[in-house]
Amino acid sequence: MTHILGIETSCDETAAAVVCGGCHVLSSVVSSQHNLHEAYRGVVPEIASRAHLERILPVVRHALEEAGMPVGGIDAVAVGNRPGLIGSLIVGVSGAKALSWMLGKPLIGIDHVRAHLYAACLKTVRGEAAIEQTEIYPALGLVVSGGHTSLYEVNSPVSLRPLGRTIDDAAGEAFDKAAVILSLGYPGGPALDHLAQTGDAEAYSFPRSLLGRDSLDFSFSGLKTAFLYTVRGKPKGRGRDVYFERTGSHLGDDQKADLAASFQAAVVDILIMKLERALERLDASGRRPASLVIGGGVSANSLLRSRAGVFGESHGIQVFIPPMGFCVDNAAMIAGLAYHDFIAERYDDLGLPAVATTDIFDKAC
Ligand code: KG4
Ligand code: ZN
């Protein structure tokens, strides 16, 4: 069996994992930096890269120990080398190169966005048997994270075709910004999801921007602005002197819960409406997918998970969403996806770059 060590440092999570055979997760260690960035209500790149530097070796060691694997027992070292914060990526890529060189094992660079789409294939060793990959593909894929919101036609773990993407904010970013407006904790998505469970999703009516009848792209900036104005009133003044009618401190707990539920319903409605469109489009061109695969931090959202289930049932397709621990950034998805490059002997050399952007939209492969 092939054992791959995965390393992930693209944003504010330092992660390492050992995955066997592309899907059995023997260990997955994630050291989150949320407490370091909380005061800034967003990720500060310099703080993130320094924290990765301090944590990467203990995290890798921990992952190997938890897997019961001596470092020499691994078959390859995989690393998320794109897209992400460049200073953060460099730490993971340098660490992976050092390990690969030291052990004389192949190095495999992995695209973080593709890895999110693969996370639904992962199983912890104590979990159920791994999903047969033929059950999943061809799939309609949705990545919803803090940095990406995009749709794909996915034909295999390593072959996909982009169908649409956000033209402004990502869904996770919209959740985080709405949470800041409501003065919730950081990161905002989980806090807003939690609060929304006690709120009335019909209390407020927020816009669902669909960008015309045929578009498979997303836009969340109008929704975010509508939310801001609903909470704080219209902006007054100009330029640097702009101010709002209210601060938001007038909101009671019930009102905040209603706002959170109504906002979440709008985001999830947009995502589901785009999935409907994409499925219709693929169907019409004779390429009906066998399943829907969702990945990225927002795939942890309770409403999205339940609405996706209903979507699958009503269209007669299976729905694959990662177990909760593999929705947000983790290294198991990196190690799992790398297996498919490993068996095809698609290795990288020590010149592997860290790249801030993804090339996923430039080539259909
Ligand atoms: O995939 P991820 O860990 O990082 C990126 O690749 O961007 O996603 C993080 C995003 C954050 O915006 C976070 O607020 C959001 O995922 N998120 C959620 C939930 N859990 C995480 N958004 C909505 N509901 C959740 N339960
Ligand atoms: Zn991510």
XYZ file of C-alpha atoms and ligand atoms in Angstrom:
392
model
C 0.000 0.000 0.000
C 1.207 3.500 -0.828
C 1.677 5.894 2.091
C 1.912 9.576 1.241
C 2.840 12.358 3.640
C 0.891 15.519 2.806
C 1.765 19.063 3.877
C -0.572 22.062 3.665
C 0.312 25.664 4.595
C -1.538 27.779 2.027
C -3.318 30.088 4.459
C -3.606 30.025 8.253
C -3.618 26.300 8.997
C -0.368 24.358 9.345
C -1.303 20.785 8.472
C 0.278 17.404 7.839
C -1.299 14.000 7.194
C -0.478 10.453 6.214
C -2.889 8.864 3.742
C -2.776 5.273 2.568
C -3.904 4.224 -0.905
C -5.300 7.638 -1.775
C -8.214 7.606 0.653
C -7.541 5.959 4.035
C -6.475 8.720 6.393
C -4.042 7.335 8.976
C -3.476 10.748 10.536
C -4.495 14.341 9.906
C -3.041 17.043 12.124
C -4.181 20.648 11.734
C -2.675 23.450 13.794
C -4.985 26.399 13.360
C -3.763 29.969 13.766
C -7.205 31.461 14.360
C -6.202 32.892 17.739
C -3.284 34.792 16.109
C -5.489 36.466 13.493
C -8.675 36.977 15.512
C -7.800 40.493 16.664
C -7.363 41.567 13.014
C -10.596 39.807 11.899
C -8.712 38.378 8.943
C -5.474 36.578 8.100
C -2.313 38.698 8.385
C 0.132 37.141 5.867
C 3.356 37.915 7.781
C 1.981 36.467 11.007
C 0.766 33.393 9.125
C 4.099 32.580 7.488
C 6.038 33.008 10.731
C 3.618 30.716 12.567
C 3.941 28.077 9.793
C 7.707 28.212 10.207
C 7.436 27.555 13.935
C 4.864 24.799 13.596
C 5.683 22.828 10.485
C 8.182 20.388 11.974
C 6.179 19.566 15.138
C 3.043 19.140 12.994
C 4.787 16.762 10.535
C 6.297 14.805 13.440
C 2.888 14.569 15.108
C 1.247 13.309 11.891
C 3.881 10.595 11.432
C 3.597 9.513 15.083
C -0.183 9.388 14.961
C -0.006 7.243 11.810
C 2.533 4.974 13.521
C 4.805 5.560 10.567
C 8.579 6.058 10.658
C 9.530 8.914 8.344
C 11.437 6.472 6.129
C 8.231 4.441 5.647
C 6.505 6.993 3.465
C 6.532 6.604 -0.315
C 6.233 10.270 -1.344
C 5.943 13.803 0.017
C 3.053 15.885 -1.308
C 2.566 19.586 -0.706
C -0.076 22.154 -1.562
C 2.042 24.509 -3.698
C -0.758 26.670 -5.159
C -2.856 28.823 -4.739
C -2.492 30.705 -1.454
C -0.524 33.297 0.465
C 2.923 33.201 -1.046
C 4.852 33.501 2.232
C 2.784 30.692 3.756
C 3.112 28.423 0.706
C 6.896 28.854 0.647
C 7.199 27.395 4.150
C 5.293 24.218 3.233
C 6.990 23.835 -0.150
C 10.475 24.295 1.357
C 9.722 21.789 4.123
C 8.400 19.237 1.622
C 11.433 19.669 -0.623
C 13.806 19.162 2.314
C 12.001 15.974 3.350
C 11.828 14.640 -0.201
C 15.546 15.289 -0.739
C 16.527 13.863 2.627
C 14.478 10.684 2.145
C 15.124 10.294 -1.568
C 11.332 10.028 -2.137
C 9.285 11.682 -4.884
C 7.951 15.210 -4.388
C 4.440 16.005 -5.643
C 2.990 19.538 -5.813
C -0.783 19.747 -5.475
C -3.328 22.441 -6.355
C -5.274 23.307 -3.184
C -8.563 23.894 -5.023
C -8.425 20.500 -6.759
C -7.605 18.950 -3.385
C -10.772 20.457 -1.851
C -12.772 18.723 -4.592
C -11.065 15.455 -3.715
C -11.680 15.645 0.054
C -15.062 13.894 -0.232
C -13.174 10.695 -1.172
C -11.334 10.596 2.171
C -12.168 8.233 4.988
C -10.616 7.915 8.396
C -9.306 4.378 8.959
C -11.978 3.823 11.572
C -14.668 5.097 9.208
C -16.632 3.225 6.556
C -14.945 1.626 3.591
C -13.578 4.091 1.061
C -15.890 5.226 -1.701
C -15.237 3.432 -4.971
C -14.080 6.193 -7.250
C -16.203 4.981 -10.107
C -19.291 5.814 -8.001
C -18.353 9.477 -7.935
C -17.267 10.289 -11.474
C -18.301 11.970 -13.670
C -19.359 14.512 -11.061
C -20.663 18.027 -10.842
C -18.170 19.725 -8.490
C -18.592 22.772 -6.273
C -15.707 24.330 -4.335
C -16.877 26.776 -1.666
C -14.123 28.152 0.532
C -12.797 31.402 1.918
C -10.902 32.142 -1.276
C -12.806 30.254 -3.981
C -16.318 29.607 -5.170
C -16.408 27.681 -8.413
C -18.206 24.954 -10.359
C -16.612 22.108 -12.319
C -17.360 19.113 -14.422
C -15.119 16.534 -12.728
C -14.234 13.418 -14.700
C -11.618 11.942 -12.367
C -9.513 13.145 -9.401
C -7.060 14.697 -11.857
C -9.345 15.735 -14.694
C -11.794 18.581 -14.486
C -13.333 21.325 -16.562
C -14.262 24.700 -15.013
C -17.883 25.763 -15.527
C -18.076 28.992 -13.514
C -16.569 30.971 -10.662
C -17.163 33.983 -8.503
C -16.619 37.341 -10.124
C -16.080 39.055 -6.760
C -16.178 37.575 -3.240
C -16.019 33.894 -2.374
C -18.910 32.423 -0.377
C -16.708 31.905 2.709
C -15.475 35.476 2.473
C -19.097 36.674 2.379
C -19.881 34.599 5.491
C -16.824 36.017 7.249
C -17.717 39.604 6.364
C -21.346 39.196 7.450
C -20.085 37.757 10.736
C -17.859 40.803 11.259
C -20.872 43.072 10.637
C -22.742 41.143 13.362
C -19.652 41.219 15.649
C -19.481 37.434 15.811
C -16.296 35.443 16.442
C -13.511 34.639 13.958
C -13.596 32.852 11.575
C -17.120 34.008 10.998
C -18.620 31.190 8.905
C -19.015 28.608 11.691
C -20.220 31.283 14.158
C -22.822 32.581 11.711
C -23.951 29.032 10.887
C -24.385 28.318 14.602
C -26.351 31.521 15.256
C -28.541 31.000 12.169
C -29.926 27.802 13.658
C -32.045 29.782 16.107
C -33.117 32.453 13.608
C -35.949 32.909 11.108
C -34.572 32.672 7.558
C -37.562 34.607 6.200
C -37.281 37.557 8.568
C -35.213 39.550 6.066
C -35.255 39.417 2.304
C -31.748 39.646 0.813
C -30.967 39.707 -2.928
C -29.979 36.522 -4.783
C -27.749 37.733 -7.589
C -27.692 35.233 -10.459
C -25.836 37.331 -13.094
C -28.297 36.785 -15.922
C -30.241 33.738 -17.077
C -27.414 31.528 -18.289
C -24.438 32.415 -16.154
C -22.731 29.783 -14.034
C -20.609 32.461 -12.326
C -21.285 33.694 -8.811
C -21.466 37.117 -7.191
C -21.792 37.782 -3.467
C -20.747 41.430 -3.193
C -24.282 42.830 -3.699
C -25.618 40.523 -0.996
C -22.832 41.588 1.348
C -23.598 45.287 0.753
C -27.344 44.716 1.237
C -26.566 42.983 4.525
C -24.311 45.833 5.672
C -26.938 48.471 4.867
C -29.689 46.473 6.579
C -27.669 46.302 9.800
C -26.051 49.737 9.811
C -28.256 51.873 7.554
C -27.181 53.729 4.416
C -23.680 55.274 4.393
C -23.452 59.051 4.735
C -20.634 61.444 3.963
C -17.892 60.921 1.399
C -14.473 59.287 1.067
C -12.648 59.006 4.376
C -15.528 60.723 6.209
C -18.082 58.079 5.339
C -20.145 56.899 8.291
C -23.247 54.794 8.869
C -26.569 55.667 10.489
C -26.161 52.913 13.107
C -23.295 50.922 14.618
C -25.084 47.602 14.849
C -24.953 47.682 18.657
C -28.747 48.162 18.754
C -29.314 44.573 17.608
C -30.778 42.127 20.094
C -29.889 38.422 20.088
C -33.087 37.393 18.282
C -32.596 40.016 15.596
C -28.981 38.901 15.057
C -30.100 35.299 14.723
C -32.763 36.310 12.168
C -30.191 38.305 10.188
C -27.741 35.386 10.255
C -30.416 32.897 9.148
C -31.676 35.162 6.362
C -28.152 35.847 5.101
C -27.196 32.166 5.174
C -30.389 31.266 3.309
C -29.506 33.766 0.569
C -25.957 32.402 0.125
C -27.138 28.800 0.052
C -30.015 29.639 -2.330
C -27.501 31.148 -4.760
C -25.273 28.067 -4.560
C -28.180 25.658 -5.064
C -29.657 27.697 -7.944
C -26.288 27.582 -9.725
C -26.063 23.836 -9.142
C -29.532 23.481 -10.707
C -28.382 25.463 -13.736
C -25.144 23.540 -14.100
C -26.912 20.191 -13.900
C -29.458 21.330 -16.474
C -26.630 22.454 -18.780
C -24.698 19.179 -18.474
C -27.905 17.182 -18.915
C -28.799 19.091 -22.062
C -25.402 18.326 -23.566
C -25.707 14.607 -22.802
C -23.103 14.689 -20.018
C -25.270 14.030 -16.975
C -23.065 13.628 -13.875
C -23.359 10.594 -11.626
C -22.922 12.671 -8.493
C -22.497 16.036 -6.874
C -19.184 16.600 -5.043
C -18.732 19.582 -2.724
C -15.542 20.715 -0.979
C -14.001 23.679 0.843
C -14.662 25.264 4.238
C -18.256 26.297 3.464
C -19.137 22.643 2.750
C -19.212 22.385 6.579
C -22.260 24.676 6.561
C -25.273 22.892 8.008
C -27.852 24.429 5.651
C -25.725 23.778 2.547
C -25.209 20.148 3.606
C -28.935 19.575 4.060
C -29.979 21.461 0.903
C -27.369 19.554 -1.128
C -28.881 16.306 0.156
C -32.329 17.413 -1.012
C -30.835 18.483 -4.371
C -29.326 15.024 -4.828
C -32.553 13.250 -3.915
C -34.699 15.360 -6.190
C -32.368 14.815 -9.158
C -31.538 11.192 -8.427
C -27.802 11.760 -8.078
C -25.509 10.853 -5.189
C -24.054 13.651 -3.083
C -20.529 13.469 -1.664
C -19.509 16.024 0.957
C -16.335 15.579 3.031
C -16.554 14.513 6.661
C -16.478 17.682 8.810
C -12.730 17.504 9.552
C -11.884 17.490 5.850
C -14.068 20.449 4.766
C -11.730 23.194 5.957
C -8.031 23.240 5.066
C -6.230 19.999 5.863
C -3.315 17.985 4.504
C -5.178 14.690 4.062
C -6.816 16.054 0.899
C -3.323 16.950 -0.403
C -1.867 13.504 0.342
C -4.991 11.748 -0.986
C -5.040 13.542 -4.315
C -1.262 13.124 -4.702
C -1.748 9.353 -4.799
C -3.190 9.690 -8.302
C -0.095 11.550 -9.477
C 2.122 9.049 -7.656
C 0.692 6.008 -9.430
C 1.034 7.802 -12.772
C 4.633 8.704 -11.812
C 3.897 12.416 -12.258
C 6.555 13.751 -9.901
C 7.956 17.225 -9.384
C 11.590 18.134 -8.921
C 13.219 20.417 -6.370
C 12.460 23.374 -8.630
C 8.751 23.108 -7.667
C 7.573 26.711 -7.175
C 5.124 28.119 -4.635
C 2.508 29.979 -6.700
C -0.075 32.423 -5.345
C -2.666 31.674 -8.052
C -4.318 28.557 -9.435
C -4.142 27.670 -13.124
C -7.318 25.638 -12.808
C -9.268 28.094 -14.998
C -6.596 28.328 -17.664
C -6.588 24.726 -18.758
C -9.300 22.111 -18.829
C -7.439 19.052 -17.647
O -11.324 25.869 2.764
P -11.015 26.813 3.848
O -10.550 26.272 5.170
O -9.942 27.866 3.415
C -9.810 28.345 2.109
O -9.293 27.601 1.242
O -10.270 29.509 1.897
O -12.342 27.676 4.065
C -12.439 28.621 5.088
C -13.780 29.315 4.943
C -13.906 30.503 5.893
O -14.388 31.591 5.122
C -14.922 30.026 6.902
O -15.680 31.060 7.489
C -15.781 29.100 6.048
O -14.842 28.411 5.252
N -16.569 28.162 6.868
C -17.916 28.185 6.938
C -18.284 27.167 7.857
N -17.136 26.554 8.299
C -16.098 27.187 7.678
N -18.824 28.953 6.315
C -20.115 28.722 6.585
N -20.547 27.792 7.476
C -19.672 26.988 8.118
N -20.110 26.070 8.969
Zn -8.949 25.787 1.378
